[in-house]
XYZ file of C-alpha atoms in Angstrom:
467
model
C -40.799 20.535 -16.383
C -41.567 23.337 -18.468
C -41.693 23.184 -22.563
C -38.344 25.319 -24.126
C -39.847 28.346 -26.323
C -37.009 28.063 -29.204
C -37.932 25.525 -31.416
C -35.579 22.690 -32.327
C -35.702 21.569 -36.377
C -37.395 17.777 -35.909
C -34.548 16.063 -37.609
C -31.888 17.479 -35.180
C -34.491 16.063 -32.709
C -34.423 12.400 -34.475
C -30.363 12.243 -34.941
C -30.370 12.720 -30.913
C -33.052 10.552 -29.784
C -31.728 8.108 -32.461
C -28.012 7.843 -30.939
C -29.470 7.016 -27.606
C -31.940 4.956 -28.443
C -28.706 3.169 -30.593
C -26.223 2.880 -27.486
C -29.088 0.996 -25.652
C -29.521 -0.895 -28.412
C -26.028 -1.823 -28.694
C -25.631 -2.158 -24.681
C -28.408 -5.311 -24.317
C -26.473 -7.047 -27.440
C -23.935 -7.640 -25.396
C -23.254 -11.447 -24.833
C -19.888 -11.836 -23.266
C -19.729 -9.168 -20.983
C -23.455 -9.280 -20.512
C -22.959 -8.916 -16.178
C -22.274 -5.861 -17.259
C -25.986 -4.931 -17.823
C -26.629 -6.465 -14.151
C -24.859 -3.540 -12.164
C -26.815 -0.847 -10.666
C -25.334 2.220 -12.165
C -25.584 0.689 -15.706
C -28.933 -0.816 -15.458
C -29.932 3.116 -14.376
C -27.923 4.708 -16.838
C -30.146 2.436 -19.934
C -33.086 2.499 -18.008
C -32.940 6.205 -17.804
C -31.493 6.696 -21.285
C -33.895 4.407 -22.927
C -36.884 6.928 -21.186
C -35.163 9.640 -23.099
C -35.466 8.144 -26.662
C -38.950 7.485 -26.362
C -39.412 11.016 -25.030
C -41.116 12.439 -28.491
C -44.318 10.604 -26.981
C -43.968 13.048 -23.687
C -46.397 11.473 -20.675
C -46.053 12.515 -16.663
C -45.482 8.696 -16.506
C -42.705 8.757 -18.759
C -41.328 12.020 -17.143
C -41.397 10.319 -13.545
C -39.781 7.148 -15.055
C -36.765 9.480 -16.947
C -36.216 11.444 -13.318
C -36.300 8.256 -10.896
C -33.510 6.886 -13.035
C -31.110 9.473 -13.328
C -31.680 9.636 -9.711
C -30.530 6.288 -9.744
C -27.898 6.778 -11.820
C -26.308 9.577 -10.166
C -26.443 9.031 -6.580
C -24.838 5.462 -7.632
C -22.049 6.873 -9.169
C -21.769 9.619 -6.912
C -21.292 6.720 -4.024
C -18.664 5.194 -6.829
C -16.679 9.081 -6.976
C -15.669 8.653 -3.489
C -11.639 9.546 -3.722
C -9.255 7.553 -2.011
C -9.007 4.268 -2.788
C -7.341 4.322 -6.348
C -6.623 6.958 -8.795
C -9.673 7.538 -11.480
C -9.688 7.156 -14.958
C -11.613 9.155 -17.047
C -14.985 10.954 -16.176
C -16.701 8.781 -12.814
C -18.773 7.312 -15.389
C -16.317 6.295 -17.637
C -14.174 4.872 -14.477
C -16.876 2.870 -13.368
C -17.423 0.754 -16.572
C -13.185 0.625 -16.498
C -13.924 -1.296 -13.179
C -16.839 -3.509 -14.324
C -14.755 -4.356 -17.518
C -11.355 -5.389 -15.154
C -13.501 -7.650 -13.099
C -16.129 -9.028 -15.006
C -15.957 -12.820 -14.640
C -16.717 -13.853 -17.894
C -16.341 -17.058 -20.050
C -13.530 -14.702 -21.489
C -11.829 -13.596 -18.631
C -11.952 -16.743 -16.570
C -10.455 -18.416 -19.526
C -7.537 -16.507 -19.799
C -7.020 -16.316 -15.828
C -7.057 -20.354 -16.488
C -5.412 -21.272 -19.278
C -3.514 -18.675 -20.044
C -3.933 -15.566 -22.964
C -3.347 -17.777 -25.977
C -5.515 -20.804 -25.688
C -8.885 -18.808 -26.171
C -11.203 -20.374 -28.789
C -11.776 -18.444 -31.470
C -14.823 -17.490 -31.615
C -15.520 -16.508 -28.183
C -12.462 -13.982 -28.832
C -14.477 -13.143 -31.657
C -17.236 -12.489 -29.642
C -15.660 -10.493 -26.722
C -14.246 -8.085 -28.986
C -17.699 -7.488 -30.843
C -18.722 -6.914 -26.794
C -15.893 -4.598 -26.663
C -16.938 -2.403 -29.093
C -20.253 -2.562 -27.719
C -18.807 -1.207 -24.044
C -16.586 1.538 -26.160
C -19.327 3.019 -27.211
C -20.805 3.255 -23.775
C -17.618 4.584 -22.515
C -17.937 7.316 -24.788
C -21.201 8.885 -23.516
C -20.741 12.281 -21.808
C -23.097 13.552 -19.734
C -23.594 17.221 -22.513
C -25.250 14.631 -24.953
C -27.718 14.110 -22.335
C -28.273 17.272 -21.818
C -28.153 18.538 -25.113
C -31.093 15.840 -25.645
C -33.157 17.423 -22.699
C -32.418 20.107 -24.655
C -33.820 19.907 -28.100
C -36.813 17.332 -27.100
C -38.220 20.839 -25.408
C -37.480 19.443 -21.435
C -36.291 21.942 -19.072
C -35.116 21.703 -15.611
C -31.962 20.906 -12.927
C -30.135 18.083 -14.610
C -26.608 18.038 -13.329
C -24.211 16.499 -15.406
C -22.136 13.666 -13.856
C -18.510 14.229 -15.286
C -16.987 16.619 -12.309
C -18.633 14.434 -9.559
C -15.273 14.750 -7.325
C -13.928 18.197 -6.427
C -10.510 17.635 -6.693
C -8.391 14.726 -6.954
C -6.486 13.389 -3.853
C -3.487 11.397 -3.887
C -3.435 7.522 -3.225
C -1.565 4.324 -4.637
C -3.271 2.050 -7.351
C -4.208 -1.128 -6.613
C -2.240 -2.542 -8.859
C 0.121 -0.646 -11.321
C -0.775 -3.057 -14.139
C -4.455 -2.490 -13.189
C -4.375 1.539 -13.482
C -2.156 1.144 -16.569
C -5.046 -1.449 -18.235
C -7.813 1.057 -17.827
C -5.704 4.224 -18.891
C -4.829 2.253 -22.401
C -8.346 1.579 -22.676
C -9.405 4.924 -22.030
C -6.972 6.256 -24.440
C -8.142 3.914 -27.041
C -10.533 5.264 -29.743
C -11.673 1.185 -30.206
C -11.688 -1.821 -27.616
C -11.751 -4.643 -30.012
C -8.149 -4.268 -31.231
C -7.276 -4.345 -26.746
C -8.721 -7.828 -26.515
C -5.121 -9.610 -26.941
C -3.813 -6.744 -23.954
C -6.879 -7.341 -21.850
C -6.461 -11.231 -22.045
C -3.213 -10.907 -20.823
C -4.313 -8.709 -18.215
C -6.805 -11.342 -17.080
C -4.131 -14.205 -16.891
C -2.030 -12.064 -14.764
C -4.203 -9.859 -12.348
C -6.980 -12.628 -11.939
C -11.015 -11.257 -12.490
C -13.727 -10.762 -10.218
C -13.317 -10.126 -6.701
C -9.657 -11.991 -6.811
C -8.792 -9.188 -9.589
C -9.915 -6.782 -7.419
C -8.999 -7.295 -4.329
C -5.581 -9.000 -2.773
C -6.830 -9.669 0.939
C -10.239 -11.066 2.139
C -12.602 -11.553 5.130
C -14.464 -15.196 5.365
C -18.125 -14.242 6.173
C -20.338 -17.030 7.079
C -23.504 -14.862 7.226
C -23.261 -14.070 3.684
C -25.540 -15.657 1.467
C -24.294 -19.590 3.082
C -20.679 -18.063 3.390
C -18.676 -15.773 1.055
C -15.220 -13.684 0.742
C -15.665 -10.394 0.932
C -12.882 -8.166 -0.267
C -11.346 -5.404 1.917
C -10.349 -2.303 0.546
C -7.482 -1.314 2.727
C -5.386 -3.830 3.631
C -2.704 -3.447 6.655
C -0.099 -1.117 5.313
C 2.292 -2.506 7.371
C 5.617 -3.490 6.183
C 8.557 -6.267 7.500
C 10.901 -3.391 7.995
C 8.357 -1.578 10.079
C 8.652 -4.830 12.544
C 12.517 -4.276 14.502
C 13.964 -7.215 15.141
C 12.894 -10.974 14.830
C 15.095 -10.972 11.697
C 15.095 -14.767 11.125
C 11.691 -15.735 11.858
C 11.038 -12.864 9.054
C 13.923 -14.576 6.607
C 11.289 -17.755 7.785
C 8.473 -16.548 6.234
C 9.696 -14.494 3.276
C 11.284 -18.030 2.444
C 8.389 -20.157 2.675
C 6.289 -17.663 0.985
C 9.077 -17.408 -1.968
C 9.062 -20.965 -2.878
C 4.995 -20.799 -2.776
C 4.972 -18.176 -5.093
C 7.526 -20.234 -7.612
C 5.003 -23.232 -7.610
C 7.373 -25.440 -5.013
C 6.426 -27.206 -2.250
C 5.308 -25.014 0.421
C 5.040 -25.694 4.402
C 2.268 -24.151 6.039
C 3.445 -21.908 8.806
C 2.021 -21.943 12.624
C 3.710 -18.044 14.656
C 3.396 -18.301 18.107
C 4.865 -16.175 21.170
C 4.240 -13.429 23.591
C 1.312 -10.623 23.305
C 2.634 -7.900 21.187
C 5.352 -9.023 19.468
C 3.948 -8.653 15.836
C 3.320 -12.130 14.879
C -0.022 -11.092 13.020
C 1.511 -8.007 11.522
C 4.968 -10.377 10.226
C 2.093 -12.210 8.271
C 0.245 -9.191 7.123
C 3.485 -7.638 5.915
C 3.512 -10.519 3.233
C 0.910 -9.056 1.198
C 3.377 -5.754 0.665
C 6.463 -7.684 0.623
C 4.809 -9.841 -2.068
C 2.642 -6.904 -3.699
C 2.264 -7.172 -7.587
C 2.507 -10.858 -7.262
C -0.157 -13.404 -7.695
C -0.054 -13.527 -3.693
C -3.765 -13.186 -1.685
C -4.617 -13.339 1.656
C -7.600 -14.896 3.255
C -8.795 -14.071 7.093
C -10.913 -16.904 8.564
C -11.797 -16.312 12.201
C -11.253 -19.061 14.749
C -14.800 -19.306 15.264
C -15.350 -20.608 11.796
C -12.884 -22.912 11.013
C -16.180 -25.059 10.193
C -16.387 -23.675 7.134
C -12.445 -24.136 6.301
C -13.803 -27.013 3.720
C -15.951 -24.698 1.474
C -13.386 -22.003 1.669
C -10.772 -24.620 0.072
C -13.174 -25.561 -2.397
C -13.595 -21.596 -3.998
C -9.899 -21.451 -3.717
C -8.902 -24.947 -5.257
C -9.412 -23.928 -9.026
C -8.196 -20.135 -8.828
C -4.487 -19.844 -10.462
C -3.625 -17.206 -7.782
C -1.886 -18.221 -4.440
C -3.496 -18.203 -1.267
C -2.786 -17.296 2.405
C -5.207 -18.883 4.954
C -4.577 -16.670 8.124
C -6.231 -17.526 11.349
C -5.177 -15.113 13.673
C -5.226 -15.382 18.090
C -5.802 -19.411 17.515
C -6.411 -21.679 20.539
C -9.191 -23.693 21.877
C -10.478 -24.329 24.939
C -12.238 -27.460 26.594
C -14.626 -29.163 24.435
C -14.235 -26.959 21.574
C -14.110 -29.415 18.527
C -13.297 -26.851 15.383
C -9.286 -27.924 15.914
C -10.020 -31.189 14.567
C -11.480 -29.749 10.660
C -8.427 -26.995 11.139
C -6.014 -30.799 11.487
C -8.012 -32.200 8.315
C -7.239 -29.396 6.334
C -3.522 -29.233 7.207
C -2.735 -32.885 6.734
C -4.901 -36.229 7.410
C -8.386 -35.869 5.066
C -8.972 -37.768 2.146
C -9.394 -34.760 -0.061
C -5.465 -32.983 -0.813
C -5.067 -29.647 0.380
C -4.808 -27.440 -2.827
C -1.605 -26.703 -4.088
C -2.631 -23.120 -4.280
C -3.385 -22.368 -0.780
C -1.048 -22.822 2.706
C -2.354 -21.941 6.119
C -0.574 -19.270 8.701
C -1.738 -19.102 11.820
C -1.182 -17.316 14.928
C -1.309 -18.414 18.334
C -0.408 -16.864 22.489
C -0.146 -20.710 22.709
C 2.229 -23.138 21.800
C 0.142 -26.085 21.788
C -2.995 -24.188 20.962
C -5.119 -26.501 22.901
C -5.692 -25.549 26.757
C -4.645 -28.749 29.034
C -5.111 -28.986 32.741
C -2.385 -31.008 35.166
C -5.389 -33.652 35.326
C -4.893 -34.222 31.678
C -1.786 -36.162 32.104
C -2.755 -37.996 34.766
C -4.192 -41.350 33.492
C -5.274 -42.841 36.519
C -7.954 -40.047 36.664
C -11.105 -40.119 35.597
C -13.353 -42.178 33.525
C -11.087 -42.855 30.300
C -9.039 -46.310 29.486
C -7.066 -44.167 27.341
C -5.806 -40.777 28.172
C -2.883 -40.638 26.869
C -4.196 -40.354 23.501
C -6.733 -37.922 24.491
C -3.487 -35.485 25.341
C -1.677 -36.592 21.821
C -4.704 -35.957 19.685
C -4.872 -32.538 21.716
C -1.071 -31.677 20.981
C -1.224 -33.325 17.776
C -2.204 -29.935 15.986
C 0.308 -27.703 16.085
C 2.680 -30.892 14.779
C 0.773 -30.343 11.517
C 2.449 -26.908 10.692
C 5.785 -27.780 9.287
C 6.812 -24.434 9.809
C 7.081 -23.189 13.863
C 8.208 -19.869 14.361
C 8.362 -18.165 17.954
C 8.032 -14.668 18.657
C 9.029 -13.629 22.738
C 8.860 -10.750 24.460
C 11.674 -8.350 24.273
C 14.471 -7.203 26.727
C 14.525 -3.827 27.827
C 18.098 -3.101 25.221
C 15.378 -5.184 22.407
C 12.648 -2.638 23.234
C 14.922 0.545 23.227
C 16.330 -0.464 19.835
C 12.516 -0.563 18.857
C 11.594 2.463 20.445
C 14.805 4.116 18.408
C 14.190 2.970 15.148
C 10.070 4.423 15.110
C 11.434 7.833 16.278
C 14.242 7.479 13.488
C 11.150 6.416 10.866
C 8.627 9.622 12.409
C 11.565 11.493 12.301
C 11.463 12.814 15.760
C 14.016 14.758 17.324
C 14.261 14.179 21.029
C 17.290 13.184 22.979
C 17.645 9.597 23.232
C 18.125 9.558 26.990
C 15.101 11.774 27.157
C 13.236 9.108 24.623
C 14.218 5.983 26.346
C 13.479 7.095 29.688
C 9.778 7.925 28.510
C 9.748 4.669 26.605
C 10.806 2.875 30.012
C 8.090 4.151 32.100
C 5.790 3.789 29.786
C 6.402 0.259 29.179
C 6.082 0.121 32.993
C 2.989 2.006 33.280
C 1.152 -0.001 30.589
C 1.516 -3.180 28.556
C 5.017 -4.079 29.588
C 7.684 -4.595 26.923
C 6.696 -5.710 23.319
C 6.267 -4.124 19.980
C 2.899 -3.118 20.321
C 3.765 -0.868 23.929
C 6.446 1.019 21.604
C 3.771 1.487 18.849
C 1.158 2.885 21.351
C 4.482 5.108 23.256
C 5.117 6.914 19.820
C 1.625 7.238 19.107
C 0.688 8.963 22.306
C 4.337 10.816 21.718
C 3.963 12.301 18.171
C 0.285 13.312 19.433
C 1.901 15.091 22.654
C 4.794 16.674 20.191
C 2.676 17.842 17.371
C 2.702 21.571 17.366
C -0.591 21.881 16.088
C -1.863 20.352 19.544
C -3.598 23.073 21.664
């Protein structure tokens, strides 16, 4: 960098490197909030502000320090800008720390997810809204006072400012209407300290941390001993999108219904044909259910192992929880059915009110049995017969049994009819269902999933933009 020719007056100088060297200050007082300082961008964004305010003693070391952490900083937030998954608030910057604040897990927060707005001490309210002040005055940095800093301490050089990281704006829902409307009255707000009341409330309804942020979750066992890891885009599908099976659908909107409402709640066990939507009647939940206190957990079959520690991080959480295990059955000598049938009813620790387990299955008694099975006289074992009832045993344990079969071919036309009708393509319905017909015969015979793949490769065919 090159010195600037114009001189700057020193105390113009001071007044700048002062108010940085001031919102850094302020920024490591935080207590409450103090995760805050732990992210990335924000550790960057001090880190590199802090090299600025001791710029008047100008070294190359310094001047390496200052550049690797606006590098930092910006290619951090820059991976934050991406459009798409909710609408921003503010400048990227200021819709970053809008995120951190919404799901810091705080003595504050988790309080009033817990026991509710009003039963905060008061001095730790105290205290989060002195750390709200704090964060306001973060909030309000722009990325001209940097540069106008560069500026007068004599620095010259390419220092893009951060506030018009996206081009332009797309589209796309919230994820959560109560979530977007938090951070666009805190935006809007010249002071954060008088909000702490709103953002308590906020807390006790929306949840913090990754429950806050996310409604549906993976189970990874890799990660660090086992975590859950949010996911972004959930399934958009919907129960109307699924034709048919109208009571098994009344089944589970029930049964979900009274979970919701705090009553007792049977856990659910879908089984049936390939195809039929069983796993996407379950997924559906999460947008029939969508602004409620309903999430969704996916644990693979492989590690119901680890269905113990994934009740524990669930047990204390006020929100509701869906354990879905999806394509379950077992085969010969595979012993993870037997934690699956402690959870659902017979260990010594309660299953937590807060959580119910769906599960889907090609299977109706999820275990695979052989012909010798229920013959006793064969084999080594005095007692056989209860061999073959522990086996069956499991799917017992779901109060809740719901079957899913195959359509007919007047089923799978009325299927076929109603995803044209929702597309909104016009073809002739004799010309439609023949097509529908031979594909079904062609491919994966008749279920929901051949008429999903039909329209797919049909709206492809009939798009007029197709070469």
């Amino acid at each position: 960098m090159r010195k600037r020719a114009e001189p700057v007056l020193d105390s113009e100088v001071d007044d700048a490197i002062e108010s940085l060297r001031s919102l850094v200050r302020q920024a490591h007082r935080l207590v409450i909030f103090r995760a805050v300082l732990r992210d990335p961008v924000v550790a960057s964004l001090l880190d590199f502000l802090g090299g600025i305010a001791g710029s008047r003693l100008h070294t190359a070391k310094v001047s390496r320090r200052v550049a690797a952490s606006y590098a930092s900083f910006f290619s951090g937030l820059a991976s934050q800008a991406v459009p798409g998954r909710e609408p921003a608030v503010g400048t990227p910057w200021q819709n970053h720390l809008l995120n951190l604040v919404l799901c810091d897990e705080n003595p504050f927060s988790r309080g009033a997810e817990v026991h509710g707005p009003n039963r905060l001490g008061p001095s730790l309210v105290l205290q989060a809204e002195a750390d709200l002040a704090r964060l306001r005055e973060l909030f309000s940095l722009r990325s001209e006072q940097v540069a106008a800093a560069f500026r007068m301490i004599g620095w010259d050089g390419a220092w893009p400012g951060w506030d018009r990281l996206r081009a332009e704006e797309t589209p796309c829902k919230p994820l959560s209407d109560q979530r977007l409307e938090m951070k666009r009255r805190l935006s809007r707000a010249p002071d954060w300290n008088s909000l702490a009341p709103e953002l308590a409330a906020f807390y006790s309804r929306n949840g913090t941390g990754i429950f806050g942020e996310f409604r549906a979750f993976h189970w990874n066992p890799r990660s660090r001993g086992g975590a859950l890891e949010g996911i972004a885009s959930p399934d958009p599908i919907t129960l109307e999108d699924l034709v048919g099976y109208e009571d098994q659908k009344q089944w589970l909107v029930r049964n979900t219904g009274y979970f919701l409402a705090g009553h007792p709640a049977n856990n659910v066990f879908v089984y049936g044909d390939r195809g039929t939507g069983k796993s996407s009647a379950i997924k559906a939940l999460l947008n029939r259910f969508a602004g409620s206190s309903l999430r969704m957990v996916e644990v693979s079959r492989d590690d119901l192992n680890d269905l113990p520690r994934v009740m524990s991080l669930l047990r204390e959480r006020p929100q509701h929880f869906i354990v879905f295990v999806d394509d379950l059955s077992f085969e010969e000598g595979e012993t993870q059915y037997k934690t699956l049938k402690a959870v659902l009813e017979g260990s010594l620790e309660s299953r937590p009110g807060n959580v119910v387990v769906y599960a889907t299955s090609n299977r109706r008694h999820l275990i695979r049995e052989f012909f010798s099975d229920r013959n006793d006289l064969q084999g080594d074992e005095i007692r056989r017969q209860d061999t073959l009832q522990e086996k069956v045993s499991l799917a017992d344990r779901f109060g809740i049994q719901l079957s899913f079969v195959a359509p007919d071919q007047k089923q799978y036309l009325a299927i076929v009819n109603a995803m044209a009708g929702r597309r909104g393509l016009n073809l002739k319905p004799g010309d439609l269902e023949r097509r529908a017909l031979q594909w079904a015969q062609r491919y994966n015979a008749r279920s929901g999933r051949t008429a999903r793949q039909f329209m797919d490769c049909l709206c492809a065919e009939l798009d007029p933009g197709q070469s």
